[in-house]
Structures are given as C-alpha cells and as structure tokens.
Short mmCIF file of C-alpha atoms in Angstrom, two decimals:
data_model
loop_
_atom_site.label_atom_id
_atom_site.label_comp_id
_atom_site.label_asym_id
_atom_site.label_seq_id
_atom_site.Cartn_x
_atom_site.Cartn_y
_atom_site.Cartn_z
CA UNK A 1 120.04 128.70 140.96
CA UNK A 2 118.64 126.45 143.07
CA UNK A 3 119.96 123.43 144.52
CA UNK A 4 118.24 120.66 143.02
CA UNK A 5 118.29 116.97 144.13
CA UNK A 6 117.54 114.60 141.53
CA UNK A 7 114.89 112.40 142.32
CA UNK A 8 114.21 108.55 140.19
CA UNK A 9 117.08 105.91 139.84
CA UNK A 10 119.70 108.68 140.18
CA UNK A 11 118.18 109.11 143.92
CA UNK A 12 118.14 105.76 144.78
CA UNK A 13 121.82 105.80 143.90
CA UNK A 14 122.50 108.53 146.01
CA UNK A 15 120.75 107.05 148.98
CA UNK A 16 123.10 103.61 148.15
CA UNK A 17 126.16 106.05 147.67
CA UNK A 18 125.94 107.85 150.74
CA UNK A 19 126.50 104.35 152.56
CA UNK A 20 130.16 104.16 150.78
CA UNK A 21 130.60 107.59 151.46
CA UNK A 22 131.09 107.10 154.84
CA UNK A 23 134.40 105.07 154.64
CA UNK A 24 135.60 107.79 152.01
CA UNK A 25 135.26 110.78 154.55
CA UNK A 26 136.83 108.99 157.23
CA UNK A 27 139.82 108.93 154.57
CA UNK A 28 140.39 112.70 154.35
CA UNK A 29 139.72 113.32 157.85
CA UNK A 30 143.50 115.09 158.03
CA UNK A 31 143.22 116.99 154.86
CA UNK A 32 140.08 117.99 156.04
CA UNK A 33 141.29 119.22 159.61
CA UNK A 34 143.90 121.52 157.06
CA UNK A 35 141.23 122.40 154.46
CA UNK A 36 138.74 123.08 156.75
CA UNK A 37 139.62 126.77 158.60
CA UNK A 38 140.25 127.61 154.49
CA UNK A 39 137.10 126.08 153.78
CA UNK A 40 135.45 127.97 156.83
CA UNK A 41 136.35 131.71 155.94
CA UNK A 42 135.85 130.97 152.18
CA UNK A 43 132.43 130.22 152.65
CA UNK A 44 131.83 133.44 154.72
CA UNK A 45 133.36 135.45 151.51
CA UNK A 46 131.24 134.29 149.10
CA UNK A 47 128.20 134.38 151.10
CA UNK A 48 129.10 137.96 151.54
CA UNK A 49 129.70 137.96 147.85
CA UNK A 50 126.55 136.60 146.43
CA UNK A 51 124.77 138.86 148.96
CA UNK A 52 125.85 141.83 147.33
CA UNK A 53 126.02 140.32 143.67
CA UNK A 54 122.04 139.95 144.35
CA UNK A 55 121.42 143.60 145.22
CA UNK A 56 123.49 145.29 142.87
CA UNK A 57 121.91 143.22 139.87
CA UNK A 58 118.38 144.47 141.29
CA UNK A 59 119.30 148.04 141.31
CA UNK A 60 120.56 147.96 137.19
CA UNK A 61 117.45 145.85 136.67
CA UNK A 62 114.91 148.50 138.52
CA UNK A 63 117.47 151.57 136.60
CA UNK A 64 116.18 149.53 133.14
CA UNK A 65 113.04 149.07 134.47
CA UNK A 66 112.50 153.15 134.97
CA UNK A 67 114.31 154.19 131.79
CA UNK A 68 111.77 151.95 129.72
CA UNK A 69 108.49 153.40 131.93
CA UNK A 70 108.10 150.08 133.63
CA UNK A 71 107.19 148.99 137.51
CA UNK A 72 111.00 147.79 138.96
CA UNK A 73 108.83 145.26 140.93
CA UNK A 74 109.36 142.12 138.50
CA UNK A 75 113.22 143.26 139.20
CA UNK A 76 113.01 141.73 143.20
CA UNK A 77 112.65 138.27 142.45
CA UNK A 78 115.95 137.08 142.50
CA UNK A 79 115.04 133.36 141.61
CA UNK A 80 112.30 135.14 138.92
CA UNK A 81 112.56 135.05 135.14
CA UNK A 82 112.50 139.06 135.10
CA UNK A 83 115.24 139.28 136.99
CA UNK A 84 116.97 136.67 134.83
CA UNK A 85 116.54 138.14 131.83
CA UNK A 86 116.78 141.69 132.36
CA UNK A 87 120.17 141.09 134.90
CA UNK A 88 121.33 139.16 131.73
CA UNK A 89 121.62 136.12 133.94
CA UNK A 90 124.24 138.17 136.14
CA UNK A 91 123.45 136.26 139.85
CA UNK A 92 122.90 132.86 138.46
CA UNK A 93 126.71 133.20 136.72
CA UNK A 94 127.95 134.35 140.18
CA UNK A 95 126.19 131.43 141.75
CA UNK A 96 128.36 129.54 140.01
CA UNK A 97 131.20 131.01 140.51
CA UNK A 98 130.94 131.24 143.90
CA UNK A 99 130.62 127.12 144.26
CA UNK A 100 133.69 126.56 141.88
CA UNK A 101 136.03 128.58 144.00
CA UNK A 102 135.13 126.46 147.05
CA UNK A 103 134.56 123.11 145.31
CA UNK A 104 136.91 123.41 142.29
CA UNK A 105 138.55 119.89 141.70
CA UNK A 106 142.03 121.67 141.66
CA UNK A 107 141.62 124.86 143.16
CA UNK A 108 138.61 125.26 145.29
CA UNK A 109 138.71 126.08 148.97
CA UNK A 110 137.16 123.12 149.77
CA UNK A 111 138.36 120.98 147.77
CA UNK A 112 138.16 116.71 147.38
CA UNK A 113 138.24 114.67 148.43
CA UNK A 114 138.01 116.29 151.80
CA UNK A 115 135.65 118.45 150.69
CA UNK A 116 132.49 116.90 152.35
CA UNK A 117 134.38 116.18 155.58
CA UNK A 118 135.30 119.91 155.76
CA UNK A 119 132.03 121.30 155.26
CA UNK A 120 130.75 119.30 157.97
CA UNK A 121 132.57 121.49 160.12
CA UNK A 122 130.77 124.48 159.24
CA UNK A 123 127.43 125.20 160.36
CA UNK A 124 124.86 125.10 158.05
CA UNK A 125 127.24 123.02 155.69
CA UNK A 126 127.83 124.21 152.16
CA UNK A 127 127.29 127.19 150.21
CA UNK A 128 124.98 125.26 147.41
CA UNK A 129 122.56 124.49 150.56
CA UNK A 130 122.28 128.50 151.17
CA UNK A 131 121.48 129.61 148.10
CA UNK A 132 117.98 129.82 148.84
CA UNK A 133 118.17 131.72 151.83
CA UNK A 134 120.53 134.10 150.28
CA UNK A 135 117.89 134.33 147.49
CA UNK A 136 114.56 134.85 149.43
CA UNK A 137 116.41 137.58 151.89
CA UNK A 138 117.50 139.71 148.76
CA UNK A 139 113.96 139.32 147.59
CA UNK A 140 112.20 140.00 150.82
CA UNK A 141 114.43 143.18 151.15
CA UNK A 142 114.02 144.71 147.63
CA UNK A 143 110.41 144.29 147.74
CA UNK A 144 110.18 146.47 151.11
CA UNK A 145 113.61 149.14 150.21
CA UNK A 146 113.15 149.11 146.66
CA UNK A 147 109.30 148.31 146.28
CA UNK A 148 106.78 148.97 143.09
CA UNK A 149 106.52 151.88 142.43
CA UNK A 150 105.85 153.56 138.74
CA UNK A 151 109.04 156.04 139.08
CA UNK A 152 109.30 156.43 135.40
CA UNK A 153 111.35 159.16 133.84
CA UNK A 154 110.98 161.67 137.41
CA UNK A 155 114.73 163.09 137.75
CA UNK A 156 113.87 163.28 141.41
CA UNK A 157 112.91 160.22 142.22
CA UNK A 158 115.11 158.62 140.54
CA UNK A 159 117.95 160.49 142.38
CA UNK A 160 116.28 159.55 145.17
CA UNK A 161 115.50 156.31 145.05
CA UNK A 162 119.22 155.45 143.60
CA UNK A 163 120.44 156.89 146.40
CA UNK A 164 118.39 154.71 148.75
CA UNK A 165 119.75 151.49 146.52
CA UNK A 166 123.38 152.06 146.65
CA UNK A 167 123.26 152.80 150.34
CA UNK A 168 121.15 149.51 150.83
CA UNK A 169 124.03 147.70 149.20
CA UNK A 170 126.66 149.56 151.20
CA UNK A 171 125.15 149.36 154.23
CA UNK A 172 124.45 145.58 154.26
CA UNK A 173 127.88 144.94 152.57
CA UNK A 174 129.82 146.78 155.21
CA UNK A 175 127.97 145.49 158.32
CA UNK A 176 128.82 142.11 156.97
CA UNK A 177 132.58 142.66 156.30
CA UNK A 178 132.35 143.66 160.10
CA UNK A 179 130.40 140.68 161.24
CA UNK A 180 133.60 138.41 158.83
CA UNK A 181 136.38 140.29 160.49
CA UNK A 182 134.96 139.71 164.19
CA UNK A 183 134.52 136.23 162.98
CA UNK A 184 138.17 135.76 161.92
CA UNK A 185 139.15 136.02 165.50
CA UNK A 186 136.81 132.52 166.49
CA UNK A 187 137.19 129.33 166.79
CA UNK A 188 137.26 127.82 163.67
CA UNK A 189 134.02 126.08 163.24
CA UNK A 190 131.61 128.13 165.22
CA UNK A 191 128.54 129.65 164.61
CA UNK A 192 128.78 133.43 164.33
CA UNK A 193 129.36 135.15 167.93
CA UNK A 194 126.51 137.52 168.87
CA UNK A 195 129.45 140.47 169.56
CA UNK A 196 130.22 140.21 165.45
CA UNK A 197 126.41 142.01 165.27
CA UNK A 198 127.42 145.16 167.06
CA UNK A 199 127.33 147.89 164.50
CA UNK A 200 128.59 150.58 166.77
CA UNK A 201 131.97 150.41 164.58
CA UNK A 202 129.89 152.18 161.85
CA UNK A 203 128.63 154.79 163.13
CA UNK A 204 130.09 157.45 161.30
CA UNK A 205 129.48 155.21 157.91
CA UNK A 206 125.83 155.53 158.63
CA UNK A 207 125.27 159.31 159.00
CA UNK A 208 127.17 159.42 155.94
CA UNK A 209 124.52 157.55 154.21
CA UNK A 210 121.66 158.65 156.35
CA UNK A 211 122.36 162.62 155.14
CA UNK A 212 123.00 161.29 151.86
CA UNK A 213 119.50 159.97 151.18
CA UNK A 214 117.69 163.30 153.31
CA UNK A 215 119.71 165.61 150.64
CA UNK A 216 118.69 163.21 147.68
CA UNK A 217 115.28 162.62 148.88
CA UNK A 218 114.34 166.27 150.18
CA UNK A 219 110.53 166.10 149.47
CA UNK A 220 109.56 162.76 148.79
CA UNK A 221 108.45 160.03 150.88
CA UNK A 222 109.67 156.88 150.84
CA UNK A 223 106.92 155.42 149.35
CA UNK A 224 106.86 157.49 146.50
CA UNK A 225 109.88 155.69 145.36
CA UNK A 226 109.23 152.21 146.39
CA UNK A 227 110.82 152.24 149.43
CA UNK A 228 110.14 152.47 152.89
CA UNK A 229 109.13 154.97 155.45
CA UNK A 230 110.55 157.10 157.49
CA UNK A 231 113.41 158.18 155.33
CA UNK A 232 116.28 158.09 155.74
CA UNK A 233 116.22 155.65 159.29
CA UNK A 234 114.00 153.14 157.81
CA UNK A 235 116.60 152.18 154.92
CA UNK A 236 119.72 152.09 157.32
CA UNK A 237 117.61 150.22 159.54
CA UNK A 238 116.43 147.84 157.06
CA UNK A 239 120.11 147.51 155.71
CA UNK A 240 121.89 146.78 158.91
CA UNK A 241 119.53 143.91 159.29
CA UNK A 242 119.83 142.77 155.81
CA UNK A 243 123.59 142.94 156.39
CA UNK A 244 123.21 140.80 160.18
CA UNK A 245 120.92 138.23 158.07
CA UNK A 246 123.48 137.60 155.56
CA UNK A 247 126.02 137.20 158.50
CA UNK A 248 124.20 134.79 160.21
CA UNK A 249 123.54 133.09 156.62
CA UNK A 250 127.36 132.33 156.24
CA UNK A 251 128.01 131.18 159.78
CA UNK A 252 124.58 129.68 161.73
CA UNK A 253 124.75 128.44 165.14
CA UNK A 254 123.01 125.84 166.91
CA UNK A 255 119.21 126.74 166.69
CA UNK A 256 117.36 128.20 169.48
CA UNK A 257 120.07 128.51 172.19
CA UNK A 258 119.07 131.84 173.60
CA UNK A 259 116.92 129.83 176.28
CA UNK A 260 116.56 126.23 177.72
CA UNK A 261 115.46 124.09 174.89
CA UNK A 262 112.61 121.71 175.44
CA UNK A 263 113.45 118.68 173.59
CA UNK A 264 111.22 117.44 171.00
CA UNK A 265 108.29 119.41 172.13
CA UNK A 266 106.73 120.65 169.10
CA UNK A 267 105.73 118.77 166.07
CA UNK A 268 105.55 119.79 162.60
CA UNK A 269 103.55 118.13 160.08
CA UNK A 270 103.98 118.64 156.13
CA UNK A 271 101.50 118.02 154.05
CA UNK A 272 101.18 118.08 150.00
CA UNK A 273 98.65 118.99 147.34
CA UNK A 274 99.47 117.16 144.09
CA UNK A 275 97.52 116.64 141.20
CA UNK A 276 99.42 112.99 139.93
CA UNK A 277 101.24 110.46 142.22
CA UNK A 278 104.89 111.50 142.68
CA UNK A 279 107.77 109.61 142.39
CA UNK A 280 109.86 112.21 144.54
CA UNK A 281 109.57 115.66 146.01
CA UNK A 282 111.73 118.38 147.74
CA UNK A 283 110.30 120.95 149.94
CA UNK A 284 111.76 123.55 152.17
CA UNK A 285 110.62 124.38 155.67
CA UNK A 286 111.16 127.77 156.73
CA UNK A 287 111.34 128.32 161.16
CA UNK A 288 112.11 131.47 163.16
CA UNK A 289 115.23 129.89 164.24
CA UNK A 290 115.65 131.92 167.51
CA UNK A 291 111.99 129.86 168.85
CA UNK A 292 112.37 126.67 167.91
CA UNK A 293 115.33 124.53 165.95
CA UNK A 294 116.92 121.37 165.56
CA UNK A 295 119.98 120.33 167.48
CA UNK A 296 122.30 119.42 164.77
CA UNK A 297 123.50 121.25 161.58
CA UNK A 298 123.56 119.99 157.67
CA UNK A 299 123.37 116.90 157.00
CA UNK A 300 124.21 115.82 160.90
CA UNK A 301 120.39 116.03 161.22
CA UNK A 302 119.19 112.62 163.31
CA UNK A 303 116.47 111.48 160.75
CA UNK A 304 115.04 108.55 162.43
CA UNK A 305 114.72 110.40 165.71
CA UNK A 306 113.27 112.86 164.75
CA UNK A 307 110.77 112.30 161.61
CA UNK A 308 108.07 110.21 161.24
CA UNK A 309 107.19 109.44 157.66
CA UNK A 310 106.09 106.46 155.64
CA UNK A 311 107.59 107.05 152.70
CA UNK A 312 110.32 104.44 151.12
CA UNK A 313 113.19 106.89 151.54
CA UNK A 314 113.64 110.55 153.25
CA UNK A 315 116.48 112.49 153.96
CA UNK A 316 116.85 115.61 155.68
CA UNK A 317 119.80 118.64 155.93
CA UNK A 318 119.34 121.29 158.35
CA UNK A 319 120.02 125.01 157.22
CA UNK A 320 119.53 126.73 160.53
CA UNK A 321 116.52 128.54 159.88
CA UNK A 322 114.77 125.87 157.24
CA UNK A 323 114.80 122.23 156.82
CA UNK A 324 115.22 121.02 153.38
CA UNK A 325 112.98 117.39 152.95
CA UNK A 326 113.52 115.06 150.35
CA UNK A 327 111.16 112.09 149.70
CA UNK A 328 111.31 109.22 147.30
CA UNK A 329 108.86 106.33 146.68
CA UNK A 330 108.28 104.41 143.41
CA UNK A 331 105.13 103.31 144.61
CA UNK A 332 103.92 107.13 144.50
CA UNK A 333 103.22 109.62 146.84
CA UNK A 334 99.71 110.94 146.99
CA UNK A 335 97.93 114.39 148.56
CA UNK A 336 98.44 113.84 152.59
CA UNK A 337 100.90 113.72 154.94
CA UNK A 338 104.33 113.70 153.97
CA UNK A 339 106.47 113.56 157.09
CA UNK A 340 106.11 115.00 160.79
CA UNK A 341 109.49 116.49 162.40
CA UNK A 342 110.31 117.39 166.01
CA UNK A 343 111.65 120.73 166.95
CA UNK A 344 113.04 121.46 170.20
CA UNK A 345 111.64 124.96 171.31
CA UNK A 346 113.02 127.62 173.88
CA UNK A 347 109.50 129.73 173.20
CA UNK A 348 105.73 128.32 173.39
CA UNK A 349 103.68 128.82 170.91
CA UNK A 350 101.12 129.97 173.71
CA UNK A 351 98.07 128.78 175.10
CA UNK A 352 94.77 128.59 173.11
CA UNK A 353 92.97 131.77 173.86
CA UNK A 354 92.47 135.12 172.68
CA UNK A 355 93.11 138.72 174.03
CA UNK A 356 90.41 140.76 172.57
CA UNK A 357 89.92 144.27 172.82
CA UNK A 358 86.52 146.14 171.73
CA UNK A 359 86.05 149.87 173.53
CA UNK A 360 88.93 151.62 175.64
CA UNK A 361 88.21 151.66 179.22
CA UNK A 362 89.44 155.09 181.32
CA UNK A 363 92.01 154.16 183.90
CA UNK A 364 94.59 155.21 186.33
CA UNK A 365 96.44 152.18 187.30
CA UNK A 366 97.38 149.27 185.83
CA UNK A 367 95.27 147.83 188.60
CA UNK A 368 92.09 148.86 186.68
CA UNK A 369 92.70 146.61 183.72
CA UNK A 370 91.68 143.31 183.78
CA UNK A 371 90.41 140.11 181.65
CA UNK A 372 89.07 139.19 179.47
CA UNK A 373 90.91 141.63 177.11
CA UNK A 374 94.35 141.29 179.39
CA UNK A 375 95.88 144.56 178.67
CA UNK A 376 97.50 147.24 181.24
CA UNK A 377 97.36 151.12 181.88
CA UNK A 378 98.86 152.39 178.71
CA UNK A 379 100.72 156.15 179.18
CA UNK A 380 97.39 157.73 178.10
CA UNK A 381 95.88 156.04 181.13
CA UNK A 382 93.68 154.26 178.74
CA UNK A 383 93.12 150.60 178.65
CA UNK A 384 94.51 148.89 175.55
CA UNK A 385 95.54 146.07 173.37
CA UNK A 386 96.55 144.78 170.42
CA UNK A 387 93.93 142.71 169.79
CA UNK A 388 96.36 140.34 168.79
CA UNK A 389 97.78 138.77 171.96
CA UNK A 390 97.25 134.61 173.09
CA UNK A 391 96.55 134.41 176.41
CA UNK A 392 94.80 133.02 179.51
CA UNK A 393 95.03 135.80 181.45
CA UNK A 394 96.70 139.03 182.97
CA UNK A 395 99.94 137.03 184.28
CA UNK A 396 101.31 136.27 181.02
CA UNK A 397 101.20 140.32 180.59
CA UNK A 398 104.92 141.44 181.07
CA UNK A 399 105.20 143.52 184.08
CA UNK A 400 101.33 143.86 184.23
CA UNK A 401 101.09 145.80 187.50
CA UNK A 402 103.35 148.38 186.05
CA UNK A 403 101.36 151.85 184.32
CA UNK A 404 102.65 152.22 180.69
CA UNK A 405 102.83 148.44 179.95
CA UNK A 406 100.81 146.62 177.71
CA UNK A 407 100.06 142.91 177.00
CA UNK A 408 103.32 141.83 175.37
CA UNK A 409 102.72 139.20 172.52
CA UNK A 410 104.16 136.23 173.41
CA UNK A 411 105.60 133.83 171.09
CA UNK A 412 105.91 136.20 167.97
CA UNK A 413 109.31 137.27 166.29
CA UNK A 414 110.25 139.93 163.71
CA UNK A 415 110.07 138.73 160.80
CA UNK A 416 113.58 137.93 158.24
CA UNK A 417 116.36 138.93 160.49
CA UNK A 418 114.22 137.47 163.91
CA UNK A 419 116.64 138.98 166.03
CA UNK A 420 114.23 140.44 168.69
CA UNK A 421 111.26 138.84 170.46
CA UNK A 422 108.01 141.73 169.55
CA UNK A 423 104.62 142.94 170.63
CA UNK A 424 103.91 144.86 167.86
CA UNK A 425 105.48 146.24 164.41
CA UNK A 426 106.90 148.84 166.14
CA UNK A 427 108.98 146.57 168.48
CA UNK A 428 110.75 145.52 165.72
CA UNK A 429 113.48 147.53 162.73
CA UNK A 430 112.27 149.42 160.55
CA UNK A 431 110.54 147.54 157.51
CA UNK A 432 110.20 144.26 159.53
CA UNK A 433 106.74 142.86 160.58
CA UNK A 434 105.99 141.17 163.94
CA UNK A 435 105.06 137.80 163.30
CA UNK A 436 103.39 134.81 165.11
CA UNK A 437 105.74 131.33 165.29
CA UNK A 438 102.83 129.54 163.05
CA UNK A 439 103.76 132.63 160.48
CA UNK A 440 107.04 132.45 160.47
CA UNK A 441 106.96 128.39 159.84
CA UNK A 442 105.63 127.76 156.13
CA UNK A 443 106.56 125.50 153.30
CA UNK A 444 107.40 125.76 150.04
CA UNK A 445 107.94 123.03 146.97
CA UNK A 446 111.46 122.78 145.59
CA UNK A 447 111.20 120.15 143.20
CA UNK A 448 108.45 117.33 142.21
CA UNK A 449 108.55 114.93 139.81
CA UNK A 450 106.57 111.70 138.94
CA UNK A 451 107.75 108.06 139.19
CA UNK A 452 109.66 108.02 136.16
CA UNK A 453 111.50 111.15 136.35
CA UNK A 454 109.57 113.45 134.73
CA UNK A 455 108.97 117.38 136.33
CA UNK A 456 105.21 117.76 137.82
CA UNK A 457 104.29 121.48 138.37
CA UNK A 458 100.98 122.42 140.70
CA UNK A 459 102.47 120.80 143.33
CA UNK A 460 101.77 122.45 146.69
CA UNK A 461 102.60 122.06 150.64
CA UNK A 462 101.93 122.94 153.76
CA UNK A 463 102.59 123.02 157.45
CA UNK A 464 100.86 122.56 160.88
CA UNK A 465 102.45 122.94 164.61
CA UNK A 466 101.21 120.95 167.52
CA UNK A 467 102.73 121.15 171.17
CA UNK A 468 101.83 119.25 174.28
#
C-alpha cells in the first residue's frame, strides 16, 4: 500500500514533532552508526523481495484470469483493486511484512530509536518511501511482458506465455541478487556502483531462459500472448532492465551525476485541478533521474532553497527519481499553482525549434543534407529524420559530417530503467520507449483531503519545465 501522510491536526503535529525530533536523532547517533550497515543491506533484501512478491502475484492472477476466459490485463495493476482481490491481497500483506522486519520495535533491522538516524544513511531513505516506485515498475513491466491479451483456454499459449512469466521473474530476480552481492562489497551508505549492473555473470542463465521460451513459444508471436516482440530477446531484455530498475530502487545515488550539473537551472511548476478547497494534498513527481535531479536524498532535501510555494506548510523527501510534495493550509488550497522546485540538470531540455522532415532527398554525403530538416546521409544514402528531433540546426547533429549518422535526439531518455540517452525506440531495450525529458516528468495525486480531514477524490495535477 501506499504511503500515506495524514493531512489536518495530525499534520500540523507532525510538522511541530519533527522540530523535537531533531534532538532525539542526535541521541542514537552511535546505535545508528551500528544499526545502520544492518539497516543498509536489509533494505536492499526486501526491495529485492517485494520486487519479486509483485510479479509472481501477477502471474497466478493472469493464470486465474485465463482459466475463467478473462483479459489478465486488470491483473498488472499492482496498486489496482483486481489485483487485490484476485492475488487475495498477497503484495499488500508482503508490504507489510517487509516494513516490520526493518522497523519492528524489537526486532527490525532498523530498529528505534535509531531507526530514523539510520535510514538517513541510505539513499533514498526508507523502504515505506519506495513502495511506489516498486509498484509502478511492476506495473509498467507486466503491462508490456505480460500485456492483454484474450489467451483463454489455448494450451499453447498458455505454455507459452507462462513460460515468458516465470522467466520475467527469474530474470529480474537474479540480475538483482547480482547487483546486492556487488553491492555487499561498498561502502556502506552508497548509492549502487554502476559495475553492480554488468550482467555478463549471467550469461549462461540467460540462454537457458532464452531457448526455454523459443521451445515453448515455437509459433506464436509475442503479441499473441500479451507480451512483447521479438521473442525470446525482447523478454530477457525487458527483464534484465526490470531487474537493474529494482537495483537502483534499493540503493539510488545522487541524481544526475553522469555529467556537470548546472545548479538550479530548471524549474518545475505543479499545478492542481480540484473541485473543493483542500485542506492538504500529496502528490508525486516523477523525473528521468539520469537528466536532471536534486542534490540531496530523503528527507535531506533543502526545502526553502529550493521551492517556492505559498502555502502555510510544505515538506518535501526526495526518492531519486520522484519527489514526493506535501502541502497543508487550513485556509484552503484552490486550482493553481501549488509549488515550483529547482532541479539541477546535466542535460538541456533543448532549444525551441523543430526538425521536420517531409520527402527524402537522394544523397551521397552527409555534406548534402542540410536545414531546415537537420538530418545526415543515412546508409541508404537517403536523407532522413525522425521528425522528432529539437534543434537549431545541423551542429547539434552528432557527428553530422559523418555518412550513416542521423540527427540524434537530444535530451530524450528511455523510458523506466533510463539507463541510456536515445534517438529513437530502437536505441533503447527491448520494450522501452524513447522519451522526451517533459515526458518523462509528470505528476500524479497521492492523497487530498479537505480542511477538516475528510478524503476529496477528482483531484488532479500537473507539471511544467522552464529553463533559462
């Protein structure tokens, strides 16, 4: 379930509270340098856990699903009453589970009253602030690997297609246990090394898999089964980065560090639809985390550097690739702005301006292409573009005097696992889309609820990027 932040009185208590907290922490600053490398790999574990809890629970809902002549699609939605009901409430009991182990009174891994001091350490902070994420990359995966598909009672397909489940599951499962044991071997406290991604180590675990699903699914296309296509590479493909995703999940680092941050050069503005005054809201920002990011984890987030806002109180914790916002004001808070954040950014959104490509043009050298349309010679010495690319001109074309290039979209990542910078969907794993930043950043409602307590549904919000 959802981490949910109660918003009335009880907020205003918290928001007193946290003030007395401070002295507390500083307290159980030693048990918290002994609970904390405990703390640390615990959370990694159950991460790893939930991750697999989530896609097992899919797979017996989508086998019910086919045995009763039903679509499995209302079985992807973790967070969806479906999936809730026909998983017997399976995931949401492991949720819980998962946070009593770590924050357990007497026996959790992180336990009191150092508990808050020794989450601080890890990136991202606790495990009840990634349940989300956990939740909407299970969901974005079954919806692309297991899919919608009316499989019914087809022995074939669904041999197939439980072939291509378990192998998701294994797959992602055993390229995280990987990414956990590379881990071990850090410093305590830091964000997952890039070398824990390398998934050269299973090798022989994927052919395994991969001539599993080509003798299961001899005949049938992916997409006769729900899932993707082409077998078998698009599913190990797809699993590998569902695996890296949860990886990166359990252990975040510092967003966008793969260039030289610009500080504070692109804001983001929230704004929400509601149809009453509020007395409090929650809403989730979602960023490609690799582009642009904030320079402090969890609840370390600098607030009144970095947001602008006008409501009576507003707190902040960074997850690495989403801000979580939470706004309280007994005077109400009406359809409009909510609160503007700054993000530093290591990639430009890109200049206003629009590649635009309407007839191929015969060439034989790069040299021949030119704006407006901003594309090179392409192998079949024919000028092209994606039609998609922002630019100004030729120069911000990649290697543009060089045959068999083309106008690389700037500023767009592949979408879930954002690992790799992209042109086009083929630039990117199997299953994954290329993406704009402005994509890629959207915002969703957590909670809302009106002066006095009481839940308001119809709420809605959004989000808008400016640069310099």
């Amino acid at each position: 379930m959802r981490k949910r932040i109660v918003i009335g009185s009880r907020m205003w208590a918290r928001a007193l509270s946290a003030c007395f907290a401070v002295g507390f922490a500083l307290v159980g600053l030693r048990a918290a340098a002994q609970d904390g490398p405990k703390c640390y790999a615990a959370v990694g574990a159950e991460v790893r856990g939930l991750g697999k809890s989530a896609q097992l629970n899919q797979e017996k809902c989508h086998g019910l699903a086919q045995k009763v002549g039903v679509r499995g699609g209302l079985c992807n939605d973790v967070e969806g009453l479906p999936f809730t009901i026909i998983s017997g409430g399976k995931y949401v009991a492991d949720q819980n589970k998962a946070l009593s182990k770590l924050h357990d009174p007497a026996k959790g891994k992180c336990p009191q009253p150092a508990a808050s001091a020794a989450t601080d350490m890890l990136p991202g902070d606790s495990l009840a602030n990634k349940l989300p994420s956990i939740a909407g990359l299970a969901t974005e995966r079954a919806g692309k690997l297991l899919g919608n598909a009316a499989i019914g009672g087809d022995l074939a397909k669904r041999k197939c297609f439980k072939v291509i489940s378990s192998a998701r599951r294994a797959i992602a499962d055993r390229m995280m246990n990987e990414a956990l044991k590379c881990q071990k071997t850090k410093p305590v406290g830091s964000p997952l090394d890039p070398t824990c991604l390398d998934d050269t180590p299973l090798a022989s675990f994927l052919s395994g898999r991969q001539t599993a699903i080509q003798a299961a699914c001899t005949g049938l296309t992916g997409a006769q089964v729900g899932s993707c296509d082409p077998l078998p590479t698009c599913v190990i493909e797809a699993a590998l980065a569902e695996g890296k995703s949860l990886a990166t999940l359990a252990y975040p680092g510092e967003n966008c560090t793969k260039a030289t941050p610009s500080p504070n050069a692109r804001t983001a503005t929230i704004n929400v639809q509601t149809p009453t005054a509020l007395g409090g809201i929650t809403v989730l920002v979602r960023y490609p985390r690799f582009d642009a990011g904030i320079d402090e984890n969890g609840s370390n987030i600098d607030v009144s550097g970095r947001f602008t806002y006008s409501v009576a109180f507003l707190d902040a914790f960074d997850l690495d690739d989403a801000v979580r916002i939470s706004a309280v004001d007994t005077n109400g808070i009406s359809s409009g702005t909510l609160a503007s954040v700054k993000f530093d950014v290591c990639r430009p959104l890109i200049p206003e301006g629009r590649c635009s490509v309407t007839t191929s043009q015969a060439c034989t050298d790069a040299a021949d292409c030119r704006a407006p349309a901003c594309p090179s010679c392409a192998p079949q010495n024919t000028c092209t573009g994606d039609g998609t690319t922002l630019c100004t001109s030729d120069s911000q074309c990649v290697d543009n005097g060089t045959c068999g290039e083309k106008c690389i979209a700037q500023g767009r990542s592949c979408s879930v696992s954002q690992f790799l910078n992209c042109a086009t969907d083929a630039d990117c794993p199997a299953t994954e889309t290329c993406l704009s930043q402005r994509a890629l950043t959207k915002c969703e409602v957590e909670s809302a609820s009106d002066p006095y307590g009481n839940p308001v549904s119809g709420v809605s919000c959004t989000v808008s990027l400016t640069e310099p």
